[in-house]
Amino acid sequence: MGKNRLEAFSDGVIAIIITIMVLELKAPHGADLTALASVLPVFCSYVLSFVYVGIFWNNHHHLLTASTVVDGRVLWANLHLLFWLSLVPFTTAWMGENDFAPLTVAMYGVILFMSAIAYTLLEKALIVCNPRDAVITVALAKERKSYASVALYLLAIFTAFQHVWISFIIYSLVAVLWFLPERRIEALFKR
Amino acid sequence: MGKNRLEAFSDGVIAIIITIMVLELKAPHGADLTALASVLPVFCSYVLSFVYVGIFWNNHHHLLTASTVVDGRVLWANLHLLFWLSLVPFTTAWMGENDFAPLTVAMYGVILFMSAIAYTLLEKALIVCNPRDAVITVALAKERKSYASVALYLLAIFTAFQHVWISFIIYSLVAVLWFLPERRIEALFKR
Amino acid sequence: MGKNRLEAFSDGVIAIIITIMVLELKAPHGADLTALASVLPVFCSYVLSFVYVGIFWNNHHHLLTASTVVDGRVLWANLHLLFWLSLVPFTTAWMGENDFAPLTVAMYGVILFMSAIAYTLLEKALIVCNPRDAVITVALAKERKSYASVALYLLAIFTAFQHVWISFIIYSLVAVLWFLPERRIEALFKR
Amino acid sequence: MGKNRLEAFSDGVIAIIITIMVLELKAPHGADLTALASVLPVFCSYVLSFVYVGIFWNNHHHLLTASTVVDGRVLWANLHLLFWLSLVPFTTAWMGENDFAPLTVAMYGVILFMSAIAYTLLEKALIVCNPRDAVITVALAKERKSYASVALYLLAIFTAFQHVWISFIIYSLVAVLWFLPERRIEALFKR
């Protein structure tokens, strides 16, 4: 079974997820700076989520470029990942509209945590399915980053109930961690 | 006439259907657990519908992988299927927002029933169009499951007016039925 | 310049147009038959528009299958068509929410009329760009249908102010006209 | 790393951006000409934004047709461009719903300005990645237009606070500038 349609479907879903978040950015009723400032918290959570969904798309792209075929298990592991990612706009809006209340910030971490777990499961399903492909190298190259992210998300869920801003520093830190270019993976695909 | 654009268009529509459902998951106004609990019924109906749309996409994927060409009849049979699937978000929201009232749960079954019928018509149109392809084998391999699903949907429509939870058990049962891997179809495409 | 990305982008836009219309189908507040009946006019206009957007997608598909290349003029002619089609959800919602008031029904015809004109312009741009391809045969095979549709849309715009139901009969008639299989075009692509 | 998925993902996001703007065109509550006239400002800003997003898509299409490969930097430069474009629907709605108040019109220019900068960064990333491809020729052919646009956007941001209609003339002028066919680029791809 070819991977093209899986990629196309995932691209469609992730493109919609990344774009509908901006629908939550409701145009404010006034036309002055105060009105604009009122959408600032929602805007900040939008930026963070845009970067996160972008990171997941990037990693998904690398992972599937390194794979050749998919099977039924991969299809479902992929849908499972898309399910958790599809909840990002909900939790982004909830967080932004409630001025980053502790529970909403923790919930944001829960969704990121579950997405990271789902991504790892997709990696495993792809490795089983493509044992001789570069997919395992891609996965291993990012292994430490993945474990660190999962641990940091967990930490952020708990710190949200003490100091919300610590959770935010953690979320931003993880984003920066993934944003930095990964020389090793890039090198893999350059021929 | 090639099948690529039919696949791409269907992927687009199904990706949107599966994602816009989450738009119904409006961020609650409070930021505590009570507020979060208030979206629980809508969330549950979202999960069920996500799984169902995922199943339809999976089956659609298998069916078209096994086909080579499409004709005008297939294009319309496909649009007919997409029409019924496009009503899933509406009925999902209606059900979730009315705490699973009998009529809404029955209506959910009606849409699943019509989608299943539309899927069968698409199968038949593809078999006529690709008589020598594996599409007939794929369809036959799932024939019993298809008949059972249609019968169970019908049953669930009626039980909704007696005991809503029986309908839910039926809907979940059908989902599990399709979720389980189909060794035979998988085997077909492994070379 | 290849046509693949033009097709992919058009598929994306048309897929969104056909699907966001259902977002207008707001889940009614009650859970009984009266509540369900209240969405009936919006539902009817949804069905009509779904069929119309489906027809445009079908024709677009045939036209581009018969073409080989695209140029800058085609890109803009295509965006022009997508612009008018993108207004279909707006006019569909306006018509459905105002119980098919004369002006809304006439406006619906205006959008269909402009879409048909835009489609003809796209045809012309593709013929100029692919003078030796089958695109001219496809266009000619549908020429009479196209002229009839444009004339009937114009008629329906005017009858809307006298008897709304006449406009509806005309809209349905045009839809049926396009829905019927076109043996000639099909034959063209069968080898 | 191939460019196909980058194109598909960008097409998806841009298709959604161009289409969700029409969701802001809420069906007015009345069914007469006054009601229709009330959506006129939102409609005008929709037309302008549709043309602008269309221009960006067109340029993106040309740029990637002229490239062969992409790397991690291109992926992020592309996401950066999509981020600013994704804010177009927000600023379009804000401008249309506030009858083109100065700040909203200036903000519209800021988003266009940032999108143009992001586009230039994407160009640079693609040139680094495809040093021997036609991408540099495409970029150079449009270089003067790009610089003029950026300067004009900046000007429009400032004129918005004096005379809103000057900004609009500037926005329309830039659109016309890009809308005109570019013989040189077209010639490049004709073989």
Coordinates of C-alpha atoms in Angstrom, one line a residue, chain B residues 19-174:
Chain B
T19 CA -11.6 18.4 11.3
I20 CA -14.6 20.8 11.3
M21 CA -16.4 18.6 13.9
V22 CA -13.9 19.9 16.4
L23 CA -15.1 23.4 15.6
E24 CA -18.3 22.4 17.4
L25 CA -16.2 21.8 20.5
K26 CA -16.6 25.4 21.6
A27 CA -14.2 26.4 24.3
P28 CA -16.3 26.6 27.5
H29 CA -16.7 29.9 29.2
G30 CA -15.3 28.9 32.6
A31 CA -11.8 27.7 33.3
D32 CA -12.5 25.0 35.9
L33 CA -13.3 21.3 35.8
T34 CA -17.1 22.0 35.7
A35 CA -16.7 24.0 32.5
L36 CA -14.6 21.2 31.1
A37 CA -17.2 18.6 32.1
S38 CA -19.8 20.6 30.2
V39 CA -18.2 19.8 26.9
L40 CA -17.9 16.1 27.7
P41 CA -21.1 15.0 25.8
V42 CA -20.0 16.9 22.7
F43 CA -16.5 15.5 23.1
C44 CA -17.8 11.9 23.3
S45 CA -19.9 12.3 20.2
Y46 CA -16.8 13.9 18.5
V47 CA -14.7 10.9 19.4
L48 CA -17.3 8.5 18.0
S49 CA -17.6 10.4 14.8
F50 CA -13.9 10.8 14.3
V51 CA -13.6 7.0 14.5
Y52 CA -16.4 6.6 12.0
V53 CA -15.1 9.1 9.5
G54 CA -11.7 7.5 9.9
I55 CA -13.2 4.1 9.2
F56 CA -14.9 5.4 6.0
W57 CA -11.7 7.0 4.9
N58 CA -9.8 3.8 5.5
N59 CA -12.3 1.7 3.5
H60 CA -12.4 4.3 0.7
H61 CA -8.6 4.2 0.6
H62 CA -8.5 0.4 0.3
L63 CA -11.3 0.4 -2.3
L64 CA -9.6 2.9 -4.6
T65 CA -6.1 1.4 -4.1
A66 CA -7.7 -1.8 -5.6
S67 CA -9.2 0.1 -8.6
T68 CA -7.5 1.5 -11.7
V69 CA -9.9 3.8 -13.4
V70 CA -13.0 5.8 -12.7
D71 CA -15.9 7.0 -14.9
G72 CA -18.7 9.5 -14.6
R73 CA -20.9 7.2 -12.6
V74 CA -18.1 6.6 -10.1
L75 CA -17.6 10.4 -9.7
W76 CA -21.3 10.8 -8.8
A77 CA -21.4 7.8 -6.6
N78 CA -18.4 9.2 -4.8
L79 CA -20.0 12.7 -4.4
H80 CA -23.1 10.9 -3.1
L81 CA -21.0 9.2 -0.4
L82 CA -19.3 12.5 0.5
F83 CA -22.8 14.2 0.8
W84 CA -23.9 11.8 3.5
L85 CA -20.5 11.9 5.3
S86 CA -20.7 15.8 5.2
L87 CA -23.8 15.5 7.4
V88 CA -22.0 13.7 10.1
P89 CA -20.7 16.9 11.8
F90 CA -24.3 18.3 11.8
T91 CA -25.8 15.2 13.4
T92 CA -22.8 14.9 15.8
A93 CA -23.3 18.4 17.1
W94 CA -27.1 18.0 17.3
M95 CA -26.6 14.8 19.4
G96 CA -23.9 16.3 21.6
E97 CA -25.7 19.5 22.3
N98 CA -29.0 17.8 23.2
D99 CA -27.5 15.3 25.7
F100 CA -28.2 12.4 23.3
A101 CA -32.0 12.8 23.0
P102 CA -33.6 9.8 21.3
L103 CA -34.4 11.6 18.0
T104 CA -30.9 12.9 17.7
V105 CA -29.3 9.5 18.3
A106 CA -31.7 7.9 15.8
M107 CA -30.8 10.6 13.3
Y108 CA -27.1 9.8 13.8
G109 CA -27.9 6.2 12.9
V110 CA -29.8 7.4 9.8
I111 CA -26.8 9.3 8.5
L112 CA -24.5 6.3 9.1
F113 CA -27.0 4.0 7.4
M114 CA -27.2 6.3 4.4
S115 CA -23.4 6.6 4.3
A116 CA -23.1 2.8 4.3
I117 CA -25.6 2.5 1.5
A118 CA -23.8 5.2 -0.5
Y119 CA -20.5 3.3 0.1
T120 CA -22.0 0.1 -1.3
L121 CA -23.2 2.0 -4.4
L122 CA -19.7 3.3 -4.9
E123 CA -18.3 -0.2 -4.6
K124 CA -20.7 -1.4 -7.2
A125 CA -19.9 1.5 -9.6
L126 CA -16.1 0.8 -9.2
I127 CA -16.6 -3.0 -9.8
V128 CA -18.5 -2.2 -13.1
C129 CA -15.7 0.2 -14.1
N130 CA -12.8 -2.1 -13.1
P131 CA -14.1 -5.6 -13.7
R132 CA -10.7 -7.2 -13.8
D133 CA -9.2 -5.4 -10.8
A134 CA -8.9 -6.4 -7.2
V135 CA -11.7 -4.1 -6.2
I136 CA -14.2 -6.9 -6.3
T137 CA -12.1 -9.0 -4.0
V138 CA -11.8 -6.1 -1.5
A139 CA -15.6 -5.6 -1.7
L140 CA -16.3 -9.3 -1.2
A141 CA -13.9 -9.6 1.7
K142 CA -15.8 -6.9 3.5
E143 CA -19.3 -8.0 2.3
R144 CA -20.4 -9.6 5.5
K145 CA -19.2 -6.8 7.6
S146 CA -21.1 -4.3 5.4
Y147 CA -24.3 -6.2 5.6
A148 CA -24.0 -6.6 9.3
S149 CA -23.3 -2.8 9.8
V150 CA -26.3 -1.8 7.7
A151 CA -28.5 -4.1 9.7
L152 CA -27.1 -2.9 13.0
Y153 CA -27.5 0.8 12.1
L154 CA -31.2 0.1 11.3
L155 CA -31.6 -1.7 14.7
A156 CA -29.9 1.3 16.5
I157 CA -32.3 3.7 14.8
F158 CA -35.2 1.9 16.4
T159 CA -33.6 1.2 19.8
A160 CA -32.8 4.9 20.2
F161 CA -36.5 5.6 20.9
Q162 CA -36.5 2.9 23.7
H163 CA -33.1 3.0 25.3
V164 CA -30.5 5.4 23.9
W165 CA -27.6 3.5 25.5
I166 CA -28.4 0.4 23.5
S167 CA -27.9 2.4 20.3
F168 CA -24.6 3.6 21.6
I169 CA -23.5 0.1 22.4
I170 CA -24.4 -0.8 18.8
Y171 CA -22.6 2.2 17.3
S172 CA -19.5 1.3 19.3
L173 CA -19.8 -2.3 18.4
V174 CA -19.9 -1.5 14.7

